[in-house]
Amino acid sequence: MFTRFRRKRLNPILRDLVQETRLSIHDFIYPLFVKYGEGIKTEVASMPGVYQMSVDEIIKECTELKALGIYAVILFGIPKIKDSVGSDAMCDHGIIASAIKAIKATHPDMFIVTDLCFCEYTDHGHCGVLDLVHHTVHNDITLDNLARQAVVHAKAGVDMIAPSGMMDGMITAIRKGLDSAGFENLPIMSYSTKFASAYYGPFRDIAESSPSFGDRKSYQMNPANRNEAIMESLEDEKEGADILMVKPALAYLDIVRDIKNHSRLPLAVYNVSGEYAMLKMAAKAGVIDYERVMMETLLGFKRAGADIIITYHAKEAARILNA
Ligand code: PBG
Ligand code: ZN
């Protein structure tokens, strides 16, 4: 006696009927990088198809995204002036605040998420205020600034805040800041389990956010740790996060499943820059069927337990899903 699994694989319609996991354009959040200026659309060498754009170009991009059925974006800002605390990020006329207002004016139906961090805004490239004695980021002073930055985004009209700095207590601090400014209905999607990963390499080119000294290992997680990865996300749930996240995605699918099994909150994955670049470069070299590998990868995230996928592939995947 044995089981004939192949019985359900013979007919393509039956194959579809018994398919357990499905991708949808509603799963995607598309990253956008906004820069001061006009008519700017600069492709980054390490990430073909991904651009730094001025606000006017982003507004055109949103029209294209909506035509594809993508209504959710995550915004990253590249300021003109960087300083030790990242002032541009806490200014009502800073790059992100003005971008949110401009996009919303033309596209009120676009769902705008903002990455909430300081590494793009500080002259040292770290994710908060420096603690010069300990050569790291000062946790609790950074918390005050994160709350301030969140209220700036909220006042500009953002739809969801996504803090990515891995400071302890960041969700408590941001929630408190938002609530006391009257934004108790603004959701927080926490980068709750974020590893210190070499897969962010290309992102730091496009966001111009490489640390000028050292690395991020004193705040981002050690890739070797599984128990800590679960605890980090559960802590953010306790502090009031509405959505959790694992980042990067591809090398951490065990963590995605672990967190899915430990929390009932929606879970996002960030399919990061290095993961995207690897597929693009392999395609360029002619060694993979790019579209099939891409769809298989995205499906893998969902099967592992992701409800939301932040991905640079969103437009390409949408074209395939819409076909
Ligand atoms: C900022 C931030 C980073 C990414 C998202 N938000 C970079 C970092 O932590 O160094 C990485 C995204 C990607 O690689 O695509 N803290
Ligand atoms: Zn950062």
CSV table of C-alpha atoms and ligand atoms in Angstrom, one decimal:
chain,number,residue,atom,x,y,z
A,1,MET,CA,0.0,0.0,0.0
A,2,PHE,CA,1.2,3.5,-0.8
A,3,THR,CA,-0.4,6.9,-1.4
A,4,ARG,CA,-0.8,8.2,-4.9
A,5,PHE,CA,0.0,11.9,-4.4
A,6,ARG,CA,0.4,12.3,-8.1
A,7,ARG,CA,-3.4,11.7,-8.6
A,8,LYS,CA,-3.9,15.4,-7.6
A,9,ARG,CA,-1.1,16.6,-9.8
A,10,LEU,CA,-2.2,15.4,-13.2
A,11,ASN,CA,-4.9,17.9,-14.0
A,12,PRO,CA,-3.9,21.6,-13.9
A,13,ILE,CA,-7.4,22.7,-12.7
A,14,LEU,CA,-7.3,20.2,-9.8
A,15,ARG,CA,-3.7,21.4,-9.1
A,16,ASP,CA,-5.1,24.9,-8.6
A,17,LEU,CA,-8.0,23.7,-6.5
A,18,VAL,CA,-5.7,22.0,-4.0
A,19,GLN,CA,-3.1,24.7,-3.9
A,20,GLU,CA,-2.5,25.7,-0.3
A,21,THR,CA,-0.8,29.1,-0.6
A,22,ARG,CA,-1.5,31.9,-3.1
A,23,LEU,CA,0.2,35.2,-3.8
A,24,SER,CA,-1.9,38.3,-4.3
A,25,ILE,CA,-1.2,41.9,-5.3
A,26,HIS,CA,-2.8,42.8,-1.9
A,27,ASP,CA,0.2,41.2,-0.1
A,28,PHE,CA,2.7,43.8,-1.4
A,29,ILE,CA,4.2,47.0,-0.1
A,30,TYR,CA,6.5,48.7,-2.6
A,31,PRO,CA,9.6,50.7,-1.3
A,32,LEU,CA,10.2,54.2,-2.6
A,33,PHE,CA,13.2,56.5,-2.1
A,34,VAL,CA,12.5,60.2,-2.2
A,35,LYS,CA,15.0,62.9,-2.7
A,36,TYR,CA,14.9,66.7,-2.9
A,37,GLY,CA,14.7,68.3,-6.4
A,38,GLU,CA,12.7,68.0,-9.5
A,39,GLY,CA,12.7,65.6,-12.4
A,40,ILE,CA,15.2,63.3,-10.6
A,41,LYS,CA,15.0,59.6,-11.3
A,42,THR,CA,18.4,58.0,-10.7
A,43,GLU,CA,18.8,54.2,-11.0
A,44,VAL,CA,21.2,52.6,-8.5
A,45,ALA,CA,23.8,50.3,-10.1
A,46,SER,CA,23.4,47.6,-7.5
A,47,MET,CA,19.6,47.5,-7.8
A,48,PRO,CA,18.5,47.6,-11.4
A,49,GLY,CA,14.9,48.9,-11.7
A,50,VAL,CA,15.1,50.8,-8.3
A,51,TYR,CA,15.4,54.6,-8.3
A,52,GLN,CA,16.0,57.6,-6.1
A,53,MET,CA,13.2,59.9,-7.2
A,54,SER,CA,12.1,63.5,-6.5
A,55,VAL,CA,8.6,64.0,-5.4
A,56,ASP,CA,7.2,64.9,-8.8
A,57,GLU,CA,8.6,61.6,-10.2
A,58,ILE,CA,7.1,59.7,-7.2
A,59,ILE,CA,3.7,61.1,-7.9
A,60,LYS,CA,4.0,59.7,-11.5
A,61,GLU,CA,5.2,56.4,-10.1
A,62,CYS,CA,2.2,56.2,-7.8
A,63,THR,CA,-0.1,56.5,-10.9
A,64,GLU,CA,1.7,53.5,-12.4
A,65,LEU,CA,1.5,51.5,-9.2
A,66,LYS,CA,-2.2,52.0,-8.9
A,67,ALA,CA,-2.7,50.9,-12.5
A,68,LEU,CA,-1.0,47.7,-11.5
A,69,GLY,CA,-3.2,47.4,-8.4
A,70,ILE,CA,-0.5,48.3,-5.8
A,71,TYR,CA,-1.8,50.8,-3.3
A,72,ALA,CA,0.7,50.4,-0.5
A,73,VAL,CA,4.2,52.0,-0.4
A,74,ILE,CA,6.9,52.4,2.2
A,75,LEU,CA,8.8,55.7,1.9
A,76,PHE,CA,12.5,56.3,2.7
A,77,GLY,CA,13.8,59.9,2.7
A,78,ILE,CA,17.2,61.1,1.5
A,79,PRO,CA,17.8,64.6,3.1
A,80,LYS,CA,19.9,67.4,1.7
A,81,ILE,CA,21.6,68.1,5.0
A,82,LYS,CA,22.6,65.5,7.6
A,83,ASP,CA,23.7,66.3,11.1
A,84,SER,CA,24.5,64.5,14.4
A,85,VAL,CA,20.9,64.0,15.5
A,86,GLY,CA,19.1,63.7,12.1
A,87,SER,CA,17.2,67.0,12.3
A,88,ASP,CA,15.6,66.8,8.8
A,89,ALA,CA,13.6,63.7,10.1
A,90,MET,CA,12.1,65.7,12.9
A,91,CYS,CA,11.2,68.8,10.8
A,92,ASP,CA,7.7,69.5,9.5
A,93,HIS,CA,9.2,70.7,6.3
A,94,GLY,CA,11.7,67.8,6.0
A,95,ILE,CA,12.0,65.5,3.0
A,96,ILE,CA,9.6,62.9,4.4
A,97,ALA,CA,7.0,65.3,5.7
A,98,SER,CA,6.8,67.2,2.5
A,99,ALA,CA,6.8,64.0,0.4
A,100,ILE,CA,3.8,62.6,2.4
A,101,LYS,CA,1.8,65.8,1.9
A,102,ALA,CA,2.6,66.0,-1.8
A,103,ILE,CA,1.7,62.4,-2.5
A,104,LYS,CA,-1.5,62.6,-0.5
A,105,ALA,CA,-2.5,65.7,-2.3
A,106,THR,CA,-2.5,63.9,-5.7
A,107,HIS,CA,-3.1,60.3,-4.5
A,108,PRO,CA,-5.3,60.4,-1.3
A,109,ASP,CA,-6.1,56.7,-2.0
A,110,MET,CA,-2.5,55.6,-1.7
A,111,PHE,CA,-1.6,53.9,1.6
A,112,ILE,CA,1.7,55.5,2.7
A,113,VAL,CA,3.9,53.7,5.2
A,114,THR,CA,7.0,55.5,6.5
A,115,ASP,CA,10.2,53.9,7.6
A,116,LEU,CA,11.0,55.5,10.9
A,117,CYS,CA,14.7,55.7,11.6
A,118,PHE,CA,17.6,58.1,11.7
A,119,CYS,CA,20.4,56.4,9.6
A,120,GLU,CA,19.6,58.3,6.4
A,121,TYR,CA,19.5,61.6,8.3
A,122,THR,CA,22.6,61.5,10.6
A,123,ASP,CA,26.0,62.5,9.4
A,124,HIS,CA,27.5,59.4,11.1
A,125,GLY,CA,24.9,57.0,9.5
A,126,HIS,CA,23.8,55.3,12.7
A,127,CYS,CA,20.2,54.8,13.6
A,128,GLY,CA,20.0,57.3,16.5
A,129,VAL,CA,21.9,59.8,18.7
A,130,LEU,CA,25.4,58.7,19.5
A,131,ASP,CA,26.6,57.7,22.9
A,132,LEU,CA,30.2,58.7,22.5
A,133,VAL,CA,31.4,57.1,25.7
A,134,HIS,CA,30.2,53.6,24.6
A,135,HIS,CA,30.7,54.1,20.9
A,136,THR,CA,27.1,53.1,20.1
A,137,VAL,CA,23.6,54.6,19.8
A,138,HIS,CA,22.1,56.0,22.9
A,139,ASN,CA,18.9,54.1,23.4
A,140,ASP,CA,16.7,56.3,25.6
A,141,ILE,CA,17.6,59.7,24.0
A,142,THR,CA,16.9,58.1,20.6
A,143,LEU,CA,13.5,57.0,21.9
A,144,ASP,CA,12.5,60.6,22.5
A,145,ASN,CA,13.5,61.5,19.0
A,146,LEU,CA,11.7,58.6,17.5
A,147,ALA,CA,8.5,59.7,19.1
A,148,ARG,CA,9.1,63.2,17.8
A,149,GLN,CA,9.7,61.9,14.3
A,150,ALA,CA,6.5,59.8,14.4
A,151,VAL,CA,4.4,62.8,15.3
A,152,VAL,CA,6.0,64.7,12.3
A,153,HIS,CA,5.0,61.9,10.0
A,154,ALA,CA,1.5,61.7,11.5
A,155,LYS,CA,0.9,65.4,11.2
A,156,ALA,CA,1.9,65.2,7.5
A,157,GLY,CA,-0.8,62.5,6.9
A,158,VAL,CA,1.0,59.2,6.9
A,159,ASP,CA,-1.1,56.0,7.1
A,160,MET,CA,1.2,53.7,9.1
A,161,ILE,CA,4.5,54.1,10.9
A,162,ALA,CA,7.3,51.5,10.5
A,163,PRO,CA,10.1,51.9,13.1
A,164,SER,CA,13.2,50.1,11.9
A,165,GLY,CA,15.9,51.2,14.4
A,166,MET,CA,15.8,48.2,16.8
A,167,MET,CA,15.9,50.5,19.9
A,168,ASP,CA,14.6,48.8,23.0
A,169,GLY,CA,11.3,50.3,24.1
A,170,MET,CA,10.7,52.0,20.7
A,171,ILE,CA,7.1,50.8,20.3
A,172,THR,CA,6.1,52.0,23.8
A,173,ALA,CA,7.8,55.4,23.2
A,174,ILE,CA,6.2,55.9,19.7
A,175,ARG,CA,2.8,54.7,20.8
A,176,LYS,CA,2.8,57.1,23.7
A,177,GLY,CA,4.0,60.0,21.5
A,178,LEU,CA,1.3,59.3,18.9
A,179,ASP,CA,-1.5,58.9,21.4
A,180,SER,CA,-0.7,62.0,23.3
A,181,ALA,CA,-0.7,64.0,20.0
A,182,GLY,CA,-4.1,62.6,19.2
A,183,PHE,CA,-3.1,59.9,16.7
A,184,GLU,CA,-4.3,56.9,18.7
A,185,ASN,CA,-5.7,55.3,15.5
A,186,LEU,CA,-2.4,55.4,13.5
A,187,PRO,CA,-1.1,51.8,13.2
A,188,ILE,CA,2.5,50.8,13.9
A,189,MET,CA,4.2,48.1,11.9
A,190,SER,CA,7.3,47.3,13.8
A,191,TYR,CA,10.5,46.0,12.3
A,192,SER,CA,10.3,43.8,15.3
A,193,THR,CA,12.9,41.1,14.5
A,194,LYS,CA,15.6,42.7,12.4
A,195,PHE,CA,19.0,41.1,12.0
A,196,ALA,CA,22.4,42.8,11.5
A,197,SER,CA,22.6,41.6,7.9
A,198,ALA,CA,25.0,41.9,5.0
A,199,TYR,CA,22.0,41.6,2.8
A,200,TYR,CA,21.3,45.4,3.3
A,201,GLY,CA,24.4,46.3,1.3
A,202,PRO,CA,22.7,47.7,-1.8
A,203,PHE,CA,20.1,49.5,0.2
A,204,ARG,CA,22.7,51.6,1.9
A,205,ASP,CA,23.8,52.8,-1.6
A,206,ILE,CA,20.4,53.9,-2.6
A,207,ALA,CA,19.4,55.4,0.8
A,208,GLU,CA,22.9,56.8,1.4
A,209,SER,CA,22.8,55.4,4.9
A,210,SER,CA,26.1,53.5,5.5
A,211,PRO,CA,27.5,54.0,9.0
A,212,SER,CA,30.6,56.1,8.8
A,213,PHE,CA,32.3,53.9,11.5
A,214,GLY,CA,31.6,50.5,13.0
A,215,ASP,CA,28.5,48.5,12.3
A,216,ARG,CA,24.9,48.0,13.6
A,217,LYS,CA,25.6,44.9,15.7
A,218,SER,CA,25.0,46.7,19.0
A,219,TYR,CA,21.4,47.3,18.1
A,220,GLN,CA,20.4,44.9,15.2
A,221,MET,CA,20.2,41.2,16.1
A,222,ASN,CA,22.8,38.4,15.8
A,223,PRO,CA,21.7,36.2,12.8
A,224,ALA,CA,22.5,33.1,14.9
A,225,ASN,CA,19.8,33.7,17.5
A,226,ARG,CA,16.4,32.0,17.2
A,227,ASN,CA,15.0,32.4,20.8
A,228,GLU,CA,15.9,36.0,20.9
A,229,ALA,CA,14.3,36.5,17.5
A,230,ILE,CA,11.0,35.3,18.9
A,231,MET,CA,11.3,37.3,22.1
A,232,GLU,CA,12.0,40.5,20.2
A,233,SER,CA,8.8,40.3,18.2
A,234,LEU,CA,6.7,39.2,21.2
A,235,GLU,CA,8.1,42.2,23.2
A,236,ASP,CA,6.9,44.6,20.4
A,237,GLU,CA,3.5,42.9,20.4
A,238,LYS,CA,3.3,43.5,24.2
A,239,GLU,CA,4.4,47.2,23.7
A,240,GLY,CA,1.5,47.6,21.3
A,241,ALA,CA,2.7,47.0,17.8
A,242,ASP,CA,-0.1,46.3,15.4
A,243,ILE,CA,1.9,44.3,12.8
A,244,LEU,CA,5.2,42.5,13.3
A,245,MET,CA,8.1,41.9,10.8
A,246,VAL,CA,11.0,39.7,10.1
A,247,LYS,CA,13.9,41.2,8.1
A,248,PRO,CA,15.7,40.0,6.0
A,249,ALA,CA,13.3,37.4,4.7
A,250,LEU,CA,15.0,34.7,2.6
A,251,ALA,CA,17.7,33.4,5.0
A,252,TYR,CA,15.2,33.7,8.0
A,253,LEU,CA,12.1,31.7,6.9
A,254,ASP,CA,12.4,29.5,10.1
A,255,ILE,CA,12.1,32.7,12.1
A,256,VAL,CA,9.0,33.7,10.1
A,257,ARG,CA,7.3,30.4,10.9
A,258,ASP,CA,8.4,30.6,14.6
A,259,ILE,CA,6.9,34.0,15.1
A,260,LYS,CA,3.8,33.1,13.2
A,261,ASN,CA,3.3,30.2,15.6
A,262,HIS,CA,3.8,32.4,18.7
A,263,SER,CA,1.7,35.5,17.8
A,264,ARG,CA,-1.7,36.0,16.3
A,265,LEU,CA,-0.7,39.5,14.9
A,266,PRO,CA,-0.3,40.0,11.1
A,267,LEU,CA,3.3,39.3,10.1
A,268,ALA,CA,5.3,41.1,7.4
A,269,VAL,CA,8.6,40.1,5.8
A,270,TYR,CA,11.1,42.5,4.2
A,271,ASN,CA,12.5,41.0,1.1
A,272,VAL,CA,15.6,43.2,1.3
A,273,SER,CA,17.9,44.8,-1.2
A,274,GLY,CA,20.6,42.1,-1.3
A,275,GLU,CA,18.0,39.4,-2.0
A,276,TYR,CA,16.6,41.5,-4.9
A,277,ALA,CA,20.0,42.2,-6.3
A,278,MET,CA,21.1,38.6,-6.2
A,279,LEU,CA,18.1,37.6,-8.4
A,280,LYS,CA,18.7,40.5,-10.8
A,281,MET,CA,22.4,39.7,-11.2
A,282,ALA,CA,21.7,36.0,-11.7
A,283,ALA,CA,19.2,36.9,-14.4
A,284,LYS,CA,21.7,39.2,-16.0
A,285,ALA,CA,24.3,36.4,-16.0
A,286,GLY,CA,21.7,34.2,-17.7
A,287,VAL,CA,21.8,31.5,-15.0
A,288,ILE,CA,18.1,31.5,-13.8
A,289,ASP,CA,14.6,32.0,-15.1
A,290,TYR,CA,14.2,35.3,-13.3
A,291,GLU,CA,10.4,35.5,-13.3
A,292,ARG,CA,9.9,31.9,-12.1
A,293,VAL,CA,12.6,32.2,-9.4
A,294,MET,CA,11.1,35.5,-8.2
A,295,MET,CA,7.5,34.1,-7.9
A,296,GLU,CA,8.8,31.0,-6.2
A,297,THR,CA,10.7,33.2,-3.7
A,298,LEU,CA,7.7,35.4,-3.0
A,299,LEU,CA,5.4,32.3,-2.6
A,300,GLY,CA,7.9,30.9,-0.1
A,301,PHE,CA,7.5,33.9,2.1
A,302,LYS,CA,3.8,33.3,2.3
A,303,ARG,CA,4.1,29.6,2.9
A,304,ALA,CA,6.4,30.3,5.7
A,305,GLY,CA,3.8,32.5,7.4
A,306,ALA,CA,4.1,36.0,6.0
A,307,ASP,CA,0.9,38.0,5.5
A,308,ILE,CA,2.6,41.1,4.0
A,309,ILE,CA,5.6,41.2,1.7
A,310,ILE,CA,7.7,44.4,1.4
A,311,THR,CA,9.5,43.9,-1.9
A,312,TYR,CA,11.2,45.6,-4.8
A,313,HIS,CA,9.7,42.9,-7.0
A,314,ALA,CA,6.2,44.1,-6.3
A,315,LYS,CA,5.6,45.7,-9.8
A,316,GLU,CA,7.1,42.8,-11.7
A,317,ALA,CA,5.1,40.3,-9.6
A,318,ALA,CA,1.9,42.3,-10.1
A,319,ARG,CA,2.3,42.2,-13.8
A,320,ILE,CA,2.5,38.5,-13.7
A,321,LEU,CA,-0.4,38.1,-11.2
A,322,ASN,CA,-2.6,40.5,-13.4
A,323,ALA,CA,-1.9,38.6,-16.6
B,1,PBG,C1,17.0,51.6,8.1
B,1,PBG,C2,16.6,50.5,7.1
B,1,PBG,C3,17.5,49.6,6.5
B,1,PBG,C4,16.7,48.8,5.6
B,1,PBG,C5,15.4,49.2,5.9
B,1,PBG,N1,15.3,50.3,6.8
B,1,PBG,C6,19.0,49.5,6.5
B,1,PBG,C7,19.7,49.2,7.7
B,1,PBG,O1,19.2,48.8,8.7
B,1,PBG,O2,20.9,49.3,7.6
B,1,PBG,C8,17.2,47.8,4.7
B,1,PBG,C9,16.3,47.5,3.5
B,1,PBG,C10,16.9,46.7,2.4
B,1,PBG,O3,18.1,46.3,2.5
B,1,PBG,O4,16.3,46.6,1.4
B,1,PBG,N2,17.3,51.3,9.4
B,2,ZN,ZN,18.4,52.9,10.7
